[in-house]
PDB file of C-alpha atoms in Angstrom:
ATOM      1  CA  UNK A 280       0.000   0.000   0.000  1.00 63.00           C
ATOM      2  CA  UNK A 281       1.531   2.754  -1.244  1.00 67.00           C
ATOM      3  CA  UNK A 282      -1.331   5.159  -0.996  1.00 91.00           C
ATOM      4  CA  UNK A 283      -1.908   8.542   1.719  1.00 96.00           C
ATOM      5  CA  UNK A 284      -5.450   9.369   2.160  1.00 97.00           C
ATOM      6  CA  UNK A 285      -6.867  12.614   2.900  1.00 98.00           C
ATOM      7  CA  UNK A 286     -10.373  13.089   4.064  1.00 98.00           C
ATOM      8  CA  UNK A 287     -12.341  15.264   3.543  1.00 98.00           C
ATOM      9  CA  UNK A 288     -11.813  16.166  -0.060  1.00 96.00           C
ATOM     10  CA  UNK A 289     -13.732  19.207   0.080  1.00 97.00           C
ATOM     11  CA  UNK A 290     -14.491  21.521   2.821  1.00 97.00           C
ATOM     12  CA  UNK A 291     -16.595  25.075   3.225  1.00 97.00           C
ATOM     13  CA  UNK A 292     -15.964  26.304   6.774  1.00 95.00           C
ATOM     14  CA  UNK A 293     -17.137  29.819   8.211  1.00 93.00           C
ATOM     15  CA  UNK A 294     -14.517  32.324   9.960  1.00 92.00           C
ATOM     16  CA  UNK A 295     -16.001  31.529  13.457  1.00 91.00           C
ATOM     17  CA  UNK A 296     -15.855  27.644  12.340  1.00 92.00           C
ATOM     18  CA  UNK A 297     -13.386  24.807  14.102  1.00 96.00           C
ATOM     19  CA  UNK A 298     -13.102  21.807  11.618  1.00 96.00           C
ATOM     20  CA  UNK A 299     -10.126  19.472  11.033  1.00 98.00           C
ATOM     21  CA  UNK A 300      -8.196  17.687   8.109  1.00 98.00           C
ATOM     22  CA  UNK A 301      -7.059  13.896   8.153  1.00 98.00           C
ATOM     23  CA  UNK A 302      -4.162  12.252   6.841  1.00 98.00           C
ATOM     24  CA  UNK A 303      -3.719   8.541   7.264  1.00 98.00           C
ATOM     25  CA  UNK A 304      -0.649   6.503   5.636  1.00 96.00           C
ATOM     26  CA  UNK A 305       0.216   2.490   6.541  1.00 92.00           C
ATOM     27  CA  UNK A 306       3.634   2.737   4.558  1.00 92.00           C
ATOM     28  CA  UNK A 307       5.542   2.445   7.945  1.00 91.00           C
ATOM     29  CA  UNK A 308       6.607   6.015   7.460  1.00 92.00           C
ATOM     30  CA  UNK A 309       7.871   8.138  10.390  1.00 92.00           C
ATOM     31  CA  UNK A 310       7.876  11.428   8.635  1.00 93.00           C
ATOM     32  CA  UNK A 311       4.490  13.111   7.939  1.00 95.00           C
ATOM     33  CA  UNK A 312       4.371  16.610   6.513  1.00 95.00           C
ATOM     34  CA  UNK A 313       1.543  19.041   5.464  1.00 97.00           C
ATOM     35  CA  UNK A 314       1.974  21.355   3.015  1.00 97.00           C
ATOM     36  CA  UNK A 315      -0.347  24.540   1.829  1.00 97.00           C
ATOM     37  CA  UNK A 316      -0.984  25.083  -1.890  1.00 96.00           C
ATOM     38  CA  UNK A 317      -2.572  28.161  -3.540  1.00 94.00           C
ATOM     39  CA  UNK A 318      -4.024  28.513  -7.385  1.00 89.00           C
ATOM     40  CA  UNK A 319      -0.600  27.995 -10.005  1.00 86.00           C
ATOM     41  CA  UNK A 320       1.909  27.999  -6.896  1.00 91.00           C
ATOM     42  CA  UNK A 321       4.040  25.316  -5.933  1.00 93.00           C
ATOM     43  CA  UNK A 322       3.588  23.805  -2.456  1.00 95.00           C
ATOM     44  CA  UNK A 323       4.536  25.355   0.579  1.00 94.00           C
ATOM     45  CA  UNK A 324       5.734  23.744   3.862  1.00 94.00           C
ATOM     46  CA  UNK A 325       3.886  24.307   7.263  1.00 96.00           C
ATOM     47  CA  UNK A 326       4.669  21.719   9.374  1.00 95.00           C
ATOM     48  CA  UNK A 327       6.748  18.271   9.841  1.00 93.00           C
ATOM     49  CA  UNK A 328       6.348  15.630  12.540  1.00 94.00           C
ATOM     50  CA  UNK A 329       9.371  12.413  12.845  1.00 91.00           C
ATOM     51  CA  UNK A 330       8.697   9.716  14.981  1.00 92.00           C
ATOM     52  CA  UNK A 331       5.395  11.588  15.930  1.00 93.00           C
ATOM     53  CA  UNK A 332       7.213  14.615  17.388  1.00 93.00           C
ATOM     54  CA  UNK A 333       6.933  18.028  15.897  1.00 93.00           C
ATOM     55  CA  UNK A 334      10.316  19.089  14.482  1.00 88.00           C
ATOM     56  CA  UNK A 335       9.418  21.836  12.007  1.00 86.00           C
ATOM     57  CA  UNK A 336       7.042  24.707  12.254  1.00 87.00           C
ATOM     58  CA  UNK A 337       7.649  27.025   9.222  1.00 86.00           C
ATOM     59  CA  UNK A 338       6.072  30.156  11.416  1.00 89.00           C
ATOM     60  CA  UNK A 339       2.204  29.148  10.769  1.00 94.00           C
ATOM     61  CA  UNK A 340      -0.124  30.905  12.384  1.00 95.00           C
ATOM     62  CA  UNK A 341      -1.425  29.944  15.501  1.00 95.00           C
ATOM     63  CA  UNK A 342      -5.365  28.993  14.004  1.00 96.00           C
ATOM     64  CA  UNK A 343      -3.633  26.281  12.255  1.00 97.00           C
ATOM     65  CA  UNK A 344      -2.958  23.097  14.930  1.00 97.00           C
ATOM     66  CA  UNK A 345      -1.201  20.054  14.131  1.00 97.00           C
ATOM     67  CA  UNK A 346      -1.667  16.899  15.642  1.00 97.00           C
ATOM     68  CA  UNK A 347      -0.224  13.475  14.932  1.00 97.00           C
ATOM     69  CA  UNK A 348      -1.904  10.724  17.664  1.00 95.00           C
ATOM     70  CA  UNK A 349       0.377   8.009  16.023  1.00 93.00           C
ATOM     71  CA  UNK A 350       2.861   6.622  13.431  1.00 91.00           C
ATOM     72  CA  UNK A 351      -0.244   6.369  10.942  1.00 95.00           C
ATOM     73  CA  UNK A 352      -2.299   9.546  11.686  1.00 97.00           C
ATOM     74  CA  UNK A 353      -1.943  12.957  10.790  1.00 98.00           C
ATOM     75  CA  UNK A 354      -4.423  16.021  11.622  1.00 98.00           C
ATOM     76  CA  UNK A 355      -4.352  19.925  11.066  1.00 98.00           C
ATOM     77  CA  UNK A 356      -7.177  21.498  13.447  1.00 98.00           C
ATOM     78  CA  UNK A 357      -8.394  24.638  12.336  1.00 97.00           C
ATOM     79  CA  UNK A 358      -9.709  27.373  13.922  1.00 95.00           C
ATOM     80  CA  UNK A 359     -10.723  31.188  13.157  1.00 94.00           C
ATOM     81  CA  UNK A 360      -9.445  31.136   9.776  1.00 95.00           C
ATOM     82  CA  UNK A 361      -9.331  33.647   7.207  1.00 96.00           C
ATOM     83  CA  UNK A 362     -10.400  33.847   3.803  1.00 96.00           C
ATOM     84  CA  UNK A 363      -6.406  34.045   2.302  1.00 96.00           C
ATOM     85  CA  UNK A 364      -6.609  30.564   3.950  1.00 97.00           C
ATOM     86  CA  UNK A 365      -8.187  28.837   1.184  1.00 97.00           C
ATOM     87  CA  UNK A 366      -6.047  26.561  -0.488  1.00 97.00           C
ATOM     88  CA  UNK A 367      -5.322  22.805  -1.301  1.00 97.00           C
ATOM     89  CA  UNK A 368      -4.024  21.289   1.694  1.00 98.00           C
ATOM     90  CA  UNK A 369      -1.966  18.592   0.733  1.00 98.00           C
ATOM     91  CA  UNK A 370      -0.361  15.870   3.040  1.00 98.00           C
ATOM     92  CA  UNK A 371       2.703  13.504   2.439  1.00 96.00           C
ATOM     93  CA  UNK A 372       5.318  11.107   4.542  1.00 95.00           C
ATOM     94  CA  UNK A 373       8.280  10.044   4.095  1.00 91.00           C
ATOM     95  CA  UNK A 374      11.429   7.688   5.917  1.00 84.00           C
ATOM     96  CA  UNK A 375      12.561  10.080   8.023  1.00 73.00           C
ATOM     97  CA  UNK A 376      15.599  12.249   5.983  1.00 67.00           C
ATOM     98  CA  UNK A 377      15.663  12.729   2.833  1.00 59.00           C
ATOM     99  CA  UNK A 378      13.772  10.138   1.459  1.00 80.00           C
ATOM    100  CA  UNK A 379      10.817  10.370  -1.188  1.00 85.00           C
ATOM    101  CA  UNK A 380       7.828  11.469  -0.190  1.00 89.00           C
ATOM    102  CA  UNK A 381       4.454  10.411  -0.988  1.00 92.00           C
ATOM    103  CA  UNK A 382       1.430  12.816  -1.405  1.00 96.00           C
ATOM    104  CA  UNK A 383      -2.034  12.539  -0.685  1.00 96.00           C
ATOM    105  CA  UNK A 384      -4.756  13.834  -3.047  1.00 96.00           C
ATOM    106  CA  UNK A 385      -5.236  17.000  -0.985  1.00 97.00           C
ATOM    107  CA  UNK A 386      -8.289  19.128   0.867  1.00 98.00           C
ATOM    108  CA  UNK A 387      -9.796  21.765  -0.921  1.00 97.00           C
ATOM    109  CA  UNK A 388     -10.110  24.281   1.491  1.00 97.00           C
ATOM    110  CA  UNK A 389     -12.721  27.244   1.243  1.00 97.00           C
ATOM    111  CA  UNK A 390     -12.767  29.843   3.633  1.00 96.00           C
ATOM    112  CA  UNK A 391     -16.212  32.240   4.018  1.00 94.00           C
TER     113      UNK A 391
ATOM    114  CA  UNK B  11      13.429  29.777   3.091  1.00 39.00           C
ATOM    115  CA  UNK B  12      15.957  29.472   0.488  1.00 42.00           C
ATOM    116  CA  UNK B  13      13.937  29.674  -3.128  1.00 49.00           C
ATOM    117  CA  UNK B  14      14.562  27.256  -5.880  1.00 60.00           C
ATOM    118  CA  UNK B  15      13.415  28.804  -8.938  1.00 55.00           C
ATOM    119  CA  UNK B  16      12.463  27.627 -12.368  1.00 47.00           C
ATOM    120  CA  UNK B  17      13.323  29.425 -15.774  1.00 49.00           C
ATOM    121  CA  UNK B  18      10.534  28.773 -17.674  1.00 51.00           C
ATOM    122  CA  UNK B  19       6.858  28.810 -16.197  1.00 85.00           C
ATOM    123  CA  UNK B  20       5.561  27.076 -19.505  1.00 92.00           C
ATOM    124  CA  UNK B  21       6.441  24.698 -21.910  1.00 94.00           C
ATOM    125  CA  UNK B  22       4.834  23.576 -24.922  1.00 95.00           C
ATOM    126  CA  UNK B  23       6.073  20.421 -26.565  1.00 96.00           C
ATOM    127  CA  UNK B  24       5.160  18.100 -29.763  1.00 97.00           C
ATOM    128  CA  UNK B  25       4.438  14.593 -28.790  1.00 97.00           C
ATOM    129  CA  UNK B  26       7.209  12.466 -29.589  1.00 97.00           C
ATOM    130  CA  UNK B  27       9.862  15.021 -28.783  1.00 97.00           C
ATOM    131  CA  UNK B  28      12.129  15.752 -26.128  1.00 97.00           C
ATOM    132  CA  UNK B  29      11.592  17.932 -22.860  1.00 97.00           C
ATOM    133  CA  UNK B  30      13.579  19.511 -21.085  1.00 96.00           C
ATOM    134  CA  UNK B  31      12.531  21.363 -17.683  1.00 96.00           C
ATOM    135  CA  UNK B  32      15.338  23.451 -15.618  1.00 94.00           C
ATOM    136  CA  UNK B  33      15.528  24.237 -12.011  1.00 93.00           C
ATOM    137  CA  UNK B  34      18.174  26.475 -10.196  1.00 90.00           C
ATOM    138  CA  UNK B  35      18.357  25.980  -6.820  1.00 86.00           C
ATOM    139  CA  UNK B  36      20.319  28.466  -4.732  1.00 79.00           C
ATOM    140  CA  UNK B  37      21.383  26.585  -1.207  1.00 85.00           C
ATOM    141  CA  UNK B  38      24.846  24.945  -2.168  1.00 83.00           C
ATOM    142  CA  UNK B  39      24.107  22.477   1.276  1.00 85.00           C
ATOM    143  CA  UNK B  40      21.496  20.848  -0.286  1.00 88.00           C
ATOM    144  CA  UNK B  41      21.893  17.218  -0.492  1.00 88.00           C
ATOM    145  CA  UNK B  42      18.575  16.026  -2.382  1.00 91.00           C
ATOM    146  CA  UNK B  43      16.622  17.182  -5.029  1.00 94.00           C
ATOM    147  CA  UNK B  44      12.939  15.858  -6.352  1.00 94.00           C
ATOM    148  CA  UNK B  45      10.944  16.155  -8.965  1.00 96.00           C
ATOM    149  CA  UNK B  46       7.368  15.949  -9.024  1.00 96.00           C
ATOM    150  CA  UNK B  47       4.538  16.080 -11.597  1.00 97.00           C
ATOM    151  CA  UNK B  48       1.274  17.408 -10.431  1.00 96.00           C
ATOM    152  CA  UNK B  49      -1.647  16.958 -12.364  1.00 94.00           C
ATOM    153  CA  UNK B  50      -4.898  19.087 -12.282  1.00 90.00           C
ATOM    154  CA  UNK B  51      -7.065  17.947  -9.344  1.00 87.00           C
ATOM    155  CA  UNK B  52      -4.116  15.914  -7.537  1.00 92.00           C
ATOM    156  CA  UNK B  53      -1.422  15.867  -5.339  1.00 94.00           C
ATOM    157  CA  UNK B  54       2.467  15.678  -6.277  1.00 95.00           C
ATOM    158  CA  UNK B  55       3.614  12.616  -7.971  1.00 94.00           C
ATOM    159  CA  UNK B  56       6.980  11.278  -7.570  1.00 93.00           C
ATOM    160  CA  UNK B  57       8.963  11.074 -10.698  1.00 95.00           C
ATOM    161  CA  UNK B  58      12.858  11.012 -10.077  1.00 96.00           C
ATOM    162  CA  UNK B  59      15.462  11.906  -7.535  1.00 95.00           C
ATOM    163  CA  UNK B  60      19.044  12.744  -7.326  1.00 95.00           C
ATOM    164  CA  UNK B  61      21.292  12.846  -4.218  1.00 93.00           C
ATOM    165  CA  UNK B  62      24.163  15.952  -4.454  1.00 92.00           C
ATOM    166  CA  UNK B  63      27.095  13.033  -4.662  1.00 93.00           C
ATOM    167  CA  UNK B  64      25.643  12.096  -7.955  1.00 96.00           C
ATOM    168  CA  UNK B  65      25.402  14.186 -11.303  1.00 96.00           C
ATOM    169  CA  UNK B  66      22.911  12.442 -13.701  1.00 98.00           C
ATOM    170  CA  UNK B  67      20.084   9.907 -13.003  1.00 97.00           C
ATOM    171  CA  UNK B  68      17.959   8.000 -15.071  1.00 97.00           C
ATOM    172  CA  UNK B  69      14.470   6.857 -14.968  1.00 95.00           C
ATOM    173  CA  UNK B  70      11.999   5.232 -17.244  1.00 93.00           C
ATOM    174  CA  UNK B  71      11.672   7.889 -19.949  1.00 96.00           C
ATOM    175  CA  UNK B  72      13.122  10.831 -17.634  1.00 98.00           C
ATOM    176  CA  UNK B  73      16.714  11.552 -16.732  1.00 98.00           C
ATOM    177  CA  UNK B  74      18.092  14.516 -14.250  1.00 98.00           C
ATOM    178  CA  UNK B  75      20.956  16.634 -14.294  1.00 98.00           C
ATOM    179  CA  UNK B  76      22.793  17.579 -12.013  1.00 97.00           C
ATOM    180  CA  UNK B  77      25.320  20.871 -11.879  1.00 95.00           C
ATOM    181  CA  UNK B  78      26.593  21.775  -8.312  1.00 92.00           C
ATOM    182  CA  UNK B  79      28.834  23.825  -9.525  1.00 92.00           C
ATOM    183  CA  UNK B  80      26.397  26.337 -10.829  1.00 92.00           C
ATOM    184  CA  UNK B  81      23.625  24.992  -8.745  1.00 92.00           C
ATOM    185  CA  UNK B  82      21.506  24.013 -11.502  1.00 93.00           C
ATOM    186  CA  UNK B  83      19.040  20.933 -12.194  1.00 95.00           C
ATOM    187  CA  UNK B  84      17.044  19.726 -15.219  1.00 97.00           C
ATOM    188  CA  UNK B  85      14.841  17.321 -16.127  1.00 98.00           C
ATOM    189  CA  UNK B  86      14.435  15.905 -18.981  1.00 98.00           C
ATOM    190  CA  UNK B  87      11.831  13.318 -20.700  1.00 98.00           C
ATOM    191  CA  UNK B  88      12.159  11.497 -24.326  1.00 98.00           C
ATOM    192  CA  UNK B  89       9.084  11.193 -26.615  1.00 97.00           C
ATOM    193  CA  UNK B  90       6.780  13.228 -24.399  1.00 97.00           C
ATOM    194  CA  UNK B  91       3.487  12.321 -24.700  1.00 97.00           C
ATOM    195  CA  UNK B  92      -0.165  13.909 -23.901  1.00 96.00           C
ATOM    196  CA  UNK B  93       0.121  12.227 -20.617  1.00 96.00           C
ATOM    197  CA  UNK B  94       3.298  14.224 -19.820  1.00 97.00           C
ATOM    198  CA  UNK B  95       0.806  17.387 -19.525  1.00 97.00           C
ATOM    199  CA  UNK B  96       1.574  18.773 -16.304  1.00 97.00           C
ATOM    200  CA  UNK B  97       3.107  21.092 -13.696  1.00 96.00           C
ATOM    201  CA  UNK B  98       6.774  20.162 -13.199  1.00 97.00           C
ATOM    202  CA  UNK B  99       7.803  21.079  -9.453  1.00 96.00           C
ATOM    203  CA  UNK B 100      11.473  20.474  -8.434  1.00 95.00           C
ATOM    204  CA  UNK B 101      12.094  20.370  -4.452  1.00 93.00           C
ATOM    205  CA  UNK B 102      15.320  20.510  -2.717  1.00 91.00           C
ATOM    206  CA  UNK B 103      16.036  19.138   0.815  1.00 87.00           C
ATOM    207  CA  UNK B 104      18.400  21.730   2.564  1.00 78.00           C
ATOM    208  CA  UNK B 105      18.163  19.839   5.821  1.00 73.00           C
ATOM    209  CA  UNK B 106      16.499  16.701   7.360  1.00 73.00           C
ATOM    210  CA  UNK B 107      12.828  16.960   6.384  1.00 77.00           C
ATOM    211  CA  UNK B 108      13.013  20.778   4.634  1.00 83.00           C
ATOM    212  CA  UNK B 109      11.459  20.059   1.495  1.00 88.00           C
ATOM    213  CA  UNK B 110      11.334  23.538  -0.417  1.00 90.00           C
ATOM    214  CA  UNK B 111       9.315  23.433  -3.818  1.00 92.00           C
ATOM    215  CA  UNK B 112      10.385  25.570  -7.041  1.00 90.00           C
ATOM    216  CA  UNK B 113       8.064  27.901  -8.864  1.00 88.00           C
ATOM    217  CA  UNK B 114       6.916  25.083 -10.980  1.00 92.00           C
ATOM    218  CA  UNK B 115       6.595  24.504 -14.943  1.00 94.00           C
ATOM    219  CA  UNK B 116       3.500  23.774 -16.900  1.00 95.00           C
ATOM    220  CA  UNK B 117       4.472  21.673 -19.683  1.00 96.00           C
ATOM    221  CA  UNK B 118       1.268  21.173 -22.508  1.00 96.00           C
ATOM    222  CA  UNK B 119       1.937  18.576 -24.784  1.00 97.00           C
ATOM    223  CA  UNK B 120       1.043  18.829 -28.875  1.00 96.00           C
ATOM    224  CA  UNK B 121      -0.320  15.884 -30.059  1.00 92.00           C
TER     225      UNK B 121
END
């Protein structure tokens, strides 16, 4: 199984809303990442977890909450976000340094 | 973060020919490099990689280049076809898990 899943694939939240984004992988990888994409931009890093720890923030904003319960889970809570906050949110993993990653299919986030 | 740029933000190829896609990265401690093809509607797809201790790779259909001494990268796919159409991404790894993504390349293939 070489596949990351991503659920939901779509979601329409308000500015006053709290909703969160999966990311599951059974690949045995220790390195999960998500990543923020906007319209005809490349992907940019928010956060990294190895071994389930948090070892890179890339200075996200505080309404954006990570969470990774074990090797296989990934989450990104999300609170009191802003309209500029609709993008693609995209998850991969990885072995741990340097290794390919593998990306999920992404969450369409919309912002109202 | 450090950027890693792209010359060309489109590319438009006949099928059957050669493409070539070009990266310049600008962190000299980079020690990996990806490329990825992302089609519309999905997340990045694996294509090739290339570790700084090696200059050229080769894949099924796609090499890359590597020049650390001007800090460059390419890609490069023989007899491109309509499923080649794209957006090219190359990502460097300055550090651990750092992935940083280029500007990206939207290659349309002519049939």
């Amino acid at each position: 199984d070489t596949e990351v899943t991503q659920t939901p694939k779509h979601l329409v939240m308000g500015m006053t809303n709290k909703k969160s984004l999966k990311c599951e992988q059974h690949m045995g990888h220790r390195a999960m990442y998500w990543y923020k994409q906007k319209a005809k931009k490349p992907p940019e890093l928010m956060f990294v977890y190895s071994y389930e720890k948090l070892s890179i923030n890339e200075s996200v904003p505080s309404r954006f909450s990570p969470e990774c319960p074990n090797s296989s889970l990934l989450n990104l809570h999300l609170h009191a976000l802003q309209p500029e906050d609709s993008a693609l949110y995209l998850c991969a993993s990885s072995k741990p340094y340097s290794d390919e990653q593998y990306f999920g299919p992404g969450t369409r986030l919309t912002v109202t | 973060g450090e950027s890693v740029g792209l010359h060309l933000p489109t590319l438009s190829v006949q099928e059957g020919d050669n493409s070539i896609i070009n990266c310049a990265y600008s962190n000299s401690a980079s020690d990996y490099f990806i490329w990825y093809k992302q089609e519309s509607g999905k997340g990045p797809q694996f294509i090739i990689d290339i570790r700084s201790n090696m200059d050229k790779r080769q894949g099924q259909r796609v090499t890359v280049l590597l020049n650390k001494t001007v800090k460059h990268l390419s890609l490069q796919i023989a007899a491109t076809q309509p499923g080649d159409s794209a957006v090219y991404f190359c990502a460097e790894n300055k550090a651990g898990n750092q992935f940083y993504f280029g500007t990206g390349t939207s290659l349309t293939v002519i049939p």
